[in-house]
Amino acid sequence: MLPTQCMIPTKMYVMAKIKENSTNSLNRKFLTDCNLTYAVQLMGGRWKLLILMQLNAGTMRYGELKKKIVNITERMLTLQLRELEADGLIARQVYAEVPPRVEYTLTDIGRQLVPICDALHGWGTLHRSHVSGEASTLFH
């Protein structure tokens, strides 16, 4: 599955068809053929890495994630969870209860991203302190 397809929610409206020979279309094809940009697109988005790192602590319900990621809107959390699930990075388990209970957990492939996220966090801390003298508080 191409990352551009993975990242588009199923209920989004398509504004206009992109011409196959347009620069945008050609660039999209080039970027999806590159494994590095493909991987970055899967993790891309303002909130995905934070969601993945929260789920690294264990299975969580929607409300728990919402409390842990303070500034995310409900709509954005829902969209990001759907994309992460569609990309196979998290699993969604729905329990047939009243009220319904839904839990999210990292998949095996999602768990493989954790050391990469940790490395990016370390690099970000180094870069931030080098550039501005401030320490990162991303995971604290």
mmCIF file with all atom_site columns, C-alpha atoms in Angstrom:
data_model
loop_
_atom_site.group_PDB
_atom_site.id
_atom_site.type_symbol
_atom_site.label_atom_id
_atom_site.label_alt_id
_atom_site.label_comp_id
_atom_site.label_asym_id
_atom_site.label_entity_id
_atom_site.label_seq_id
_atom_site.pdbx_PDB_ins_code
_atom_site.Cartn_x
_atom_site.Cartn_y
_atom_site.Cartn_z
_atom_site.occupancy
_atom_site.B_iso_or_equiv
_atom_site.pdbx_formal_charge
_atom_site.auth_seq_id
_atom_site.auth_comp_id
_atom_site.auth_asym_id
_atom_site.auth_atom_id
_atom_site.pdbx_PDB_model_num
ATOM 1   C CA . MET A 1 1   ? 0.000   0.000  0.000   1.00 0.00 ? 1   MET A CA 1
ATOM 2   C CA . LEU A 1 2   ? 1.363   3.418  -0.904  1.00 0.00 ? 2   LEU A CA 1
ATOM 3   C CA . PRO A 1 3   ? 1.795   5.831  2.009   1.00 0.00 ? 3   PRO A CA 1
ATOM 4   C CA . THR A 1 4   ? -0.284  8.485  0.302   1.00 0.00 ? 4   THR A CA 1
ATOM 5   C CA . GLN A 1 5   ? -3.131  5.999  0.242   1.00 0.00 ? 5   GLN A CA 1
ATOM 6   C CA . CYS A 1 6   ? -2.421  4.902  3.817   1.00 0.00 ? 6   CYS A CA 1
ATOM 7   C CA . MET A 1 7   ? -2.542  8.400  5.200   1.00 0.00 ? 7   MET A CA 1
ATOM 8   C CA . ILE A 1 8   ? -5.825  9.484  3.613   1.00 0.00 ? 8   ILE A CA 1
ATOM 9   C CA . PRO A 1 9   ? -8.785  8.733  5.903   1.00 0.00 ? 9   PRO A CA 1
ATOM 10  C CA . THR A 1 10  ? -11.464 6.674  4.194   1.00 0.00 ? 10  THR A CA 1
ATOM 11  C CA . LYS A 1 11  ? -14.183 9.311  4.618   1.00 0.00 ? 11  LYS A CA 1
ATOM 12  C CA . MET A 1 12  ? -12.245 12.273 3.248   1.00 0.00 ? 12  MET A CA 1
ATOM 13  C CA . TYR A 1 13  ? -13.567 14.175 0.281   1.00 0.00 ? 13  TYR A CA 1
ATOM 14  C CA . VAL A 1 14  ? -11.391 14.318 -2.810  1.00 0.00 ? 14  VAL A CA 1
ATOM 15  C CA . MET A 1 15  ? -11.202 17.921 -3.987  1.00 0.00 ? 15  MET A CA 1
ATOM 16  C CA . ALA A 1 16  ? -9.910  17.328 -7.501  1.00 0.00 ? 16  ALA A CA 1
ATOM 17  C CA . LYS A 1 17  ? -8.258  14.553 -9.411  1.00 0.00 ? 17  LYS A CA 1
ATOM 18  C CA . ILE A 1 18  ? -4.489  14.963 -9.667  1.00 0.00 ? 18  ILE A CA 1
ATOM 19  C CA . LYS A 1 19  ? -3.161  14.769 -13.205 1.00 0.00 ? 19  LYS A CA 1
ATOM 20  C CA . GLU A 1 20  ? -0.894  11.751 -13.667 1.00 0.00 ? 20  GLU A CA 1
ATOM 21  C CA . ASN A 1 21  ? 1.829   13.771 -15.420 1.00 0.00 ? 21  ASN A CA 1
ATOM 22  C CA . SER A 1 22  ? 1.733   16.727 -13.030 1.00 0.00 ? 22  SER A CA 1
ATOM 23  C CA . THR A 1 23  ? 4.846   17.604 -11.036 1.00 0.00 ? 23  THR A CA 1
ATOM 24  C CA . ASN A 1 24  ? 2.959   16.842 -7.828  1.00 0.00 ? 24  ASN A CA 1
ATOM 25  C CA . SER A 1 25  ? 1.993   13.382 -9.083  1.00 0.00 ? 25  SER A CA 1
ATOM 26  C CA . LEU A 1 26  ? 5.513   12.604 -10.311 1.00 0.00 ? 26  LEU A CA 1
ATOM 27  C CA . ASN A 1 27  ? 7.046   13.776 -7.020  1.00 0.00 ? 27  ASN A CA 1
ATOM 28  C CA . ARG A 1 28  ? 4.550   11.688 -5.036  1.00 0.00 ? 28  ARG A CA 1
ATOM 29  C CA . LYS A 1 29  ? 5.518   8.589  -7.038  1.00 0.00 ? 29  LYS A CA 1
ATOM 30  C CA . PHE A 1 30  ? 9.222   9.310  -6.553  1.00 0.00 ? 30  PHE A CA 1
ATOM 31  C CA . LEU A 1 31  ? 8.811   9.830  -2.816  1.00 0.00 ? 31  LEU A CA 1
ATOM 32  C CA . THR A 1 32  ? 6.780   6.653  -2.342  1.00 0.00 ? 32  THR A CA 1
ATOM 33  C CA . ASP A 1 33  ? 9.403   4.629  -4.209  1.00 0.00 ? 33  ASP A CA 1
ATOM 34  C CA . CYS A 1 34  ? 12.045  5.734  -1.686  1.00 0.00 ? 34  CYS A CA 1
ATOM 35  C CA . ASN A 1 35  ? 11.904  3.573  1.457   1.00 0.00 ? 35  ASN A CA 1
ATOM 36  C CA . LEU A 1 36  ? 13.201  6.363  3.691   1.00 0.00 ? 36  LEU A CA 1
ATOM 37  C CA . THR A 1 37  ? 10.502  8.845  2.686   1.00 0.00 ? 37  THR A CA 1
ATOM 38  C CA . TYR A 1 38  ? 7.917   6.048  2.809   1.00 0.00 ? 38  TYR A CA 1
ATOM 39  C CA . ALA A 1 39  ? 8.861   5.351  6.442   1.00 0.00 ? 39  ALA A CA 1
ATOM 40  C CA . VAL A 1 40  ? 8.865   9.044  7.343   1.00 0.00 ? 40  VAL A CA 1
ATOM 41  C CA . GLN A 1 41  ? 5.414   9.452  5.797   1.00 0.00 ? 41  GLN A CA 1
ATOM 42  C CA . LEU A 1 42  ? 4.081   6.596  7.934   1.00 0.00 ? 42  LEU A CA 1
ATOM 43  C CA . MET A 1 43  ? 5.309   8.314  11.094  1.00 0.00 ? 43  MET A CA 1
ATOM 44  C CA . GLY A 1 44  ? 4.641   11.793 9.748   1.00 0.00 ? 44  GLY A CA 1
ATOM 45  C CA . GLY A 1 45  ? 2.070   14.031 11.271  1.00 0.00 ? 45  GLY A CA 1
ATOM 46  C CA . ARG A 1 46  ? 2.254   16.248 14.286  1.00 0.00 ? 46  ARG A CA 1
ATOM 47  C CA . TRP A 1 47  ? 0.908   13.675 16.748  1.00 0.00 ? 47  TRP A CA 1
ATOM 48  C CA . LYS A 1 48  ? 1.763   10.187 15.487  1.00 0.00 ? 48  LYS A CA 1
ATOM 49  C CA . LEU A 1 49  ? 5.118   9.849  17.233  1.00 0.00 ? 49  LEU A CA 1
ATOM 50  C CA . LEU A 1 50  ? 3.592   11.002 20.521  1.00 0.00 ? 50  LEU A CA 1
ATOM 51  C CA . ILE A 1 51  ? 0.780   8.471  20.178  1.00 0.00 ? 51  ILE A CA 1
ATOM 52  C CA . LEU A 1 52  ? 3.242   5.688  19.379  1.00 0.00 ? 52  LEU A CA 1
ATOM 53  C CA . MET A 1 53  ? 5.416   6.547  22.373  1.00 0.00 ? 53  MET A CA 1
ATOM 54  C CA . GLN A 1 54  ? 2.407   6.675  24.701  1.00 0.00 ? 54  GLN A CA 1
ATOM 55  C CA . LEU A 1 55  ? 1.308   3.238  23.498  1.00 0.00 ? 55  LEU A CA 1
ATOM 56  C CA . ASN A 1 56  ? 4.807   1.943  24.138  1.00 0.00 ? 56  ASN A CA 1
ATOM 57  C CA . ALA A 1 57  ? 3.886   2.035  27.838  1.00 0.00 ? 57  ALA A CA 1
ATOM 58  C CA . GLY A 1 58  ? 1.081   -0.444 27.129  1.00 0.00 ? 58  GLY A CA 1
ATOM 59  C CA . THR A 1 59  ? -2.469  -0.768 25.892  1.00 0.00 ? 59  THR A CA 1
ATOM 60  C CA . MET A 1 60  ? -4.522  2.385  26.304  1.00 0.00 ? 60  MET A CA 1
ATOM 61  C CA . ARG A 1 61  ? -8.076  3.513  25.768  1.00 0.00 ? 61  ARG A CA 1
ATOM 62  C CA . TYR A 1 62  ? -8.986  6.591  23.743  1.00 0.00 ? 62  TYR A CA 1
ATOM 63  C CA . GLY A 1 63  ? -9.668  8.699  26.856  1.00 0.00 ? 63  GLY A CA 1
ATOM 64  C CA . GLU A 1 64  ? -6.320  7.778  28.366  1.00 0.00 ? 64  GLU A CA 1
ATOM 65  C CA . LEU A 1 65  ? -4.513  8.856  25.208  1.00 0.00 ? 65  LEU A CA 1
ATOM 66  C CA . LYS A 1 66  ? -6.491  12.106 25.143  1.00 0.00 ? 66  LYS A CA 1
ATOM 67  C CA . LYS A 1 67  ? -5.420  12.869 28.734  1.00 0.00 ? 67  LYS A CA 1
ATOM 68  C CA . LYS A 1 68  ? -1.757  12.037 28.057  1.00 0.00 ? 68  LYS A CA 1
ATOM 69  C CA . ILE A 1 69  ? -1.516  14.118 24.860  1.00 0.00 ? 69  ILE A CA 1
ATOM 70  C CA . VAL A 1 70  ? -2.889  17.322 26.289  1.00 0.00 ? 70  VAL A CA 1
ATOM 71  C CA . ASN A 1 71  ? -3.209  19.669 23.299  1.00 0.00 ? 71  ASN A CA 1
ATOM 72  C CA . ILE A 1 72  ? -4.537  17.220 20.712  1.00 0.00 ? 72  ILE A CA 1
ATOM 73  C CA . THR A 1 73  ? -8.137  17.696 19.612  1.00 0.00 ? 73  THR A CA 1
ATOM 74  C CA . GLU A 1 74  ? -10.553 14.771 19.650  1.00 0.00 ? 74  GLU A CA 1
ATOM 75  C CA . ARG A 1 75  ? -10.898 14.935 15.879  1.00 0.00 ? 75  ARG A CA 1
ATOM 76  C CA . MET A 1 76  ? -7.138  14.882 15.332  1.00 0.00 ? 76  MET A CA 1
ATOM 77  C CA . LEU A 1 77  ? -6.623  12.023 17.793  1.00 0.00 ? 77  LEU A CA 1
ATOM 78  C CA . THR A 1 78  ? -9.302  10.021 15.999  1.00 0.00 ? 78  THR A CA 1
ATOM 79  C CA . LEU A 1 79  ? -7.777  10.730 12.561  1.00 0.00 ? 79  LEU A CA 1
ATOM 80  C CA . GLN A 1 80  ? -4.244  9.899  13.679  1.00 0.00 ? 80  GLN A CA 1
ATOM 81  C CA . LEU A 1 81  ? -5.380  6.661  15.370  1.00 0.00 ? 81  LEU A CA 1
ATOM 82  C CA . ARG A 1 82  ? -7.221  5.628  12.191  1.00 0.00 ? 82  ARG A CA 1
ATOM 83  C CA . GLU A 1 83  ? -4.145  6.295  10.063  1.00 0.00 ? 83  GLU A CA 1
ATOM 84  C CA . LEU A 1 84  ? -1.832  4.437  12.435  1.00 0.00 ? 84  LEU A CA 1
ATOM 85  C CA . GLU A 1 85  ? -4.248  1.496  12.440  1.00 0.00 ? 85  GLU A CA 1
ATOM 86  C CA . ALA A 1 86  ? -4.592  1.531  8.634   1.00 0.00 ? 86  ALA A CA 1
ATOM 87  C CA . ASP A 1 87  ? -0.788  1.534  8.359   1.00 0.00 ? 87  ASP A CA 1
ATOM 88  C CA . GLY A 1 88  ? -0.541  -1.462 10.690  1.00 0.00 ? 88  GLY A CA 1
ATOM 89  C CA . LEU A 1 89  ? 1.413   0.367  13.403  1.00 0.00 ? 89  LEU A CA 1
ATOM 90  C CA . ILE A 1 90  ? -1.289  0.013  16.060  1.00 0.00 ? 90  ILE A CA 1
ATOM 91  C CA . ALA A 1 91  ? -4.121  -2.430 16.671  1.00 0.00 ? 91  ALA A CA 1
ATOM 92  C CA . ARG A 1 92  ? -7.621  -1.450 17.727  1.00 0.00 ? 92  ARG A CA 1
ATOM 93  C CA . GLN A 1 93  ? -9.587  -3.878 19.871  1.00 0.00 ? 93  GLN A CA 1
ATOM 94  C CA . VAL A 1 94  ? -13.322 -3.283 20.298  1.00 0.00 ? 94  VAL A CA 1
ATOM 95  C CA . TYR A 1 95  ? -15.085 -5.071 23.153  1.00 0.00 ? 95  TYR A CA 1
ATOM 96  C CA . ALA A 1 96  ? -18.803 -5.796 22.836  1.00 0.00 ? 96  ALA A CA 1
ATOM 97  C CA . GLU A 1 97  ? -19.823 -4.154 26.093  1.00 0.00 ? 97  GLU A CA 1
ATOM 98  C CA . VAL A 1 98  ? -22.210 -1.417 27.109  1.00 0.00 ? 98  VAL A CA 1
ATOM 99  C CA . PRO A 1 99  ? -20.784 1.165  26.886  1.00 0.00 ? 99  PRO A CA 1
ATOM 100 C CA . PRO A 1 100 ? -18.398 -0.097 24.184  1.00 0.00 ? 100 PRO A CA 1
ATOM 101 C CA . ARG A 1 101 ? -14.757 -0.317 25.197  1.00 0.00 ? 101 ARG A CA 1
ATOM 102 C CA . VAL A 1 102 ? -12.002 0.293  22.632  1.00 0.00 ? 102 VAL A CA 1
ATOM 103 C CA . GLU A 1 103 ? -8.311  -0.268 23.334  1.00 0.00 ? 103 GLU A CA 1
ATOM 104 C CA . TYR A 1 104 ? -5.249  0.576  21.281  1.00 0.00 ? 104 TYR A CA 1
ATOM 105 C CA . THR A 1 105 ? -1.923  -1.201 21.371  1.00 0.00 ? 105 THR A CA 1
ATOM 106 C CA . LEU A 1 106 ? 1.280   -1.232 19.331  1.00 0.00 ? 106 LEU A CA 1
ATOM 107 C CA . THR A 1 107 ? 1.641   -3.991 16.769  1.00 0.00 ? 107 THR A CA 1
ATOM 108 C CA . ASP A 1 108 ? 4.942   -5.832 16.416  1.00 0.00 ? 108 ASP A CA 1
ATOM 109 C CA . ILE A 1 109 ? 5.926   -3.606 13.497  1.00 0.00 ? 109 ILE A CA 1
ATOM 110 C CA . GLY A 1 110 ? 4.877   -0.535 15.498  1.00 0.00 ? 110 GLY A CA 1
ATOM 111 C CA . ARG A 1 111 ? 7.015   -1.699 18.426  1.00 0.00 ? 111 ARG A CA 1
ATOM 112 C CA . GLN A 1 112 ? 10.011  -1.792 16.091  1.00 0.00 ? 112 GLN A CA 1
ATOM 113 C CA . LEU A 1 113 ? 9.684   1.996  15.719  1.00 0.00 ? 113 LEU A CA 1
ATOM 114 C CA . VAL A 1 114 ? 10.252  2.641  19.444  1.00 0.00 ? 114 VAL A CA 1
ATOM 115 C CA . PRO A 1 115 ? 14.087  2.471  19.331  1.00 0.00 ? 115 PRO A CA 1
ATOM 116 C CA . ILE A 1 116 ? 14.012  4.718  16.262  1.00 0.00 ? 116 ILE A CA 1
ATOM 117 C CA . CYS A 1 117 ? 11.814  7.216  18.140  1.00 0.00 ? 117 CYS A CA 1
ATOM 118 C CA . ASP A 1 118 ? 14.161  7.041  21.128  1.00 0.00 ? 118 ASP A CA 1
ATOM 119 C CA . ALA A 1 119 ? 17.112  7.756  18.836  1.00 0.00 ? 119 ALA A CA 1
ATOM 120 C CA . LEU A 1 120 ? 15.247  10.685 17.259  1.00 0.00 ? 120 LEU A CA 1
ATOM 121 C CA . HIS A 1 121 ? 14.438  11.997 20.743  1.00 0.00 ? 121 HIS A CA 1
ATOM 122 C CA . GLY A 1 122 ? 18.117  11.835 21.687  1.00 0.00 ? 122 GLY A CA 1
ATOM 123 C CA . TRP A 1 123 ? 19.116  13.588 18.494  1.00 0.00 ? 123 TRP A CA 1
ATOM 124 C CA . GLY A 1 124 ? 16.414  16.225 19.025  1.00 0.00 ? 124 GLY A CA 1
ATOM 125 C CA . THR A 1 125 ? 17.648  16.867 22.560  1.00 0.00 ? 125 THR A CA 1
ATOM 126 C CA . LEU A 1 126 ? 21.214  17.257 21.285  1.00 0.00 ? 126 LEU A CA 1
ATOM 127 C CA . HIS A 1 127 ? 20.191  19.521 18.444  1.00 0.00 ? 127 HIS A CA 1
ATOM 128 C CA . ARG A 1 128 ? 17.919  21.667 20.596  1.00 0.00 ? 128 ARG A CA 1
ATOM 129 C CA . SER A 1 129 ? 20.612  22.179 23.239  1.00 0.00 ? 129 SER A CA 1
ATOM 130 C CA . HIS A 1 130 ? 23.165  22.933 20.531  1.00 0.00 ? 130 HIS A CA 1
ATOM 131 C CA . VAL A 1 131 ? 20.951  25.468 18.774  1.00 0.00 ? 131 VAL A CA 1
ATOM 132 C CA . SER A 1 132 ? 19.110  27.125 21.633  1.00 0.00 ? 132 SER A CA 1
ATOM 133 C CA . GLY A 1 133 ? 20.611  25.832 24.862  1.00 0.00 ? 133 GLY A CA 1
ATOM 134 C CA . GLU A 1 134 ? 17.247  24.338 25.895  1.00 0.00 ? 134 GLU A CA 1
ATOM 135 C CA . ALA A 1 135 ? 16.552  20.734 26.830  1.00 0.00 ? 135 ALA A CA 1
ATOM 136 C CA . SER A 1 136 ? 13.646  18.836 25.274  1.00 0.00 ? 136 SER A CA 1
ATOM 137 C CA . THR A 1 137 ? 10.633  17.948 27.398  1.00 0.00 ? 137 THR A CA 1
ATOM 138 C CA . LEU A 1 138 ? 8.932   15.820 24.739  1.00 0.00 ? 138 LEU A CA 1
ATOM 139 C CA . PHE A 1 139 ? 8.827   12.536 26.722  1.00 0.00 ? 139 PHE A CA 1
ATOM 140 C CA . HIS A 1 140 ? 9.046   13.878 30.252  1.00 0.00 ? 140 HIS A CA 1
#
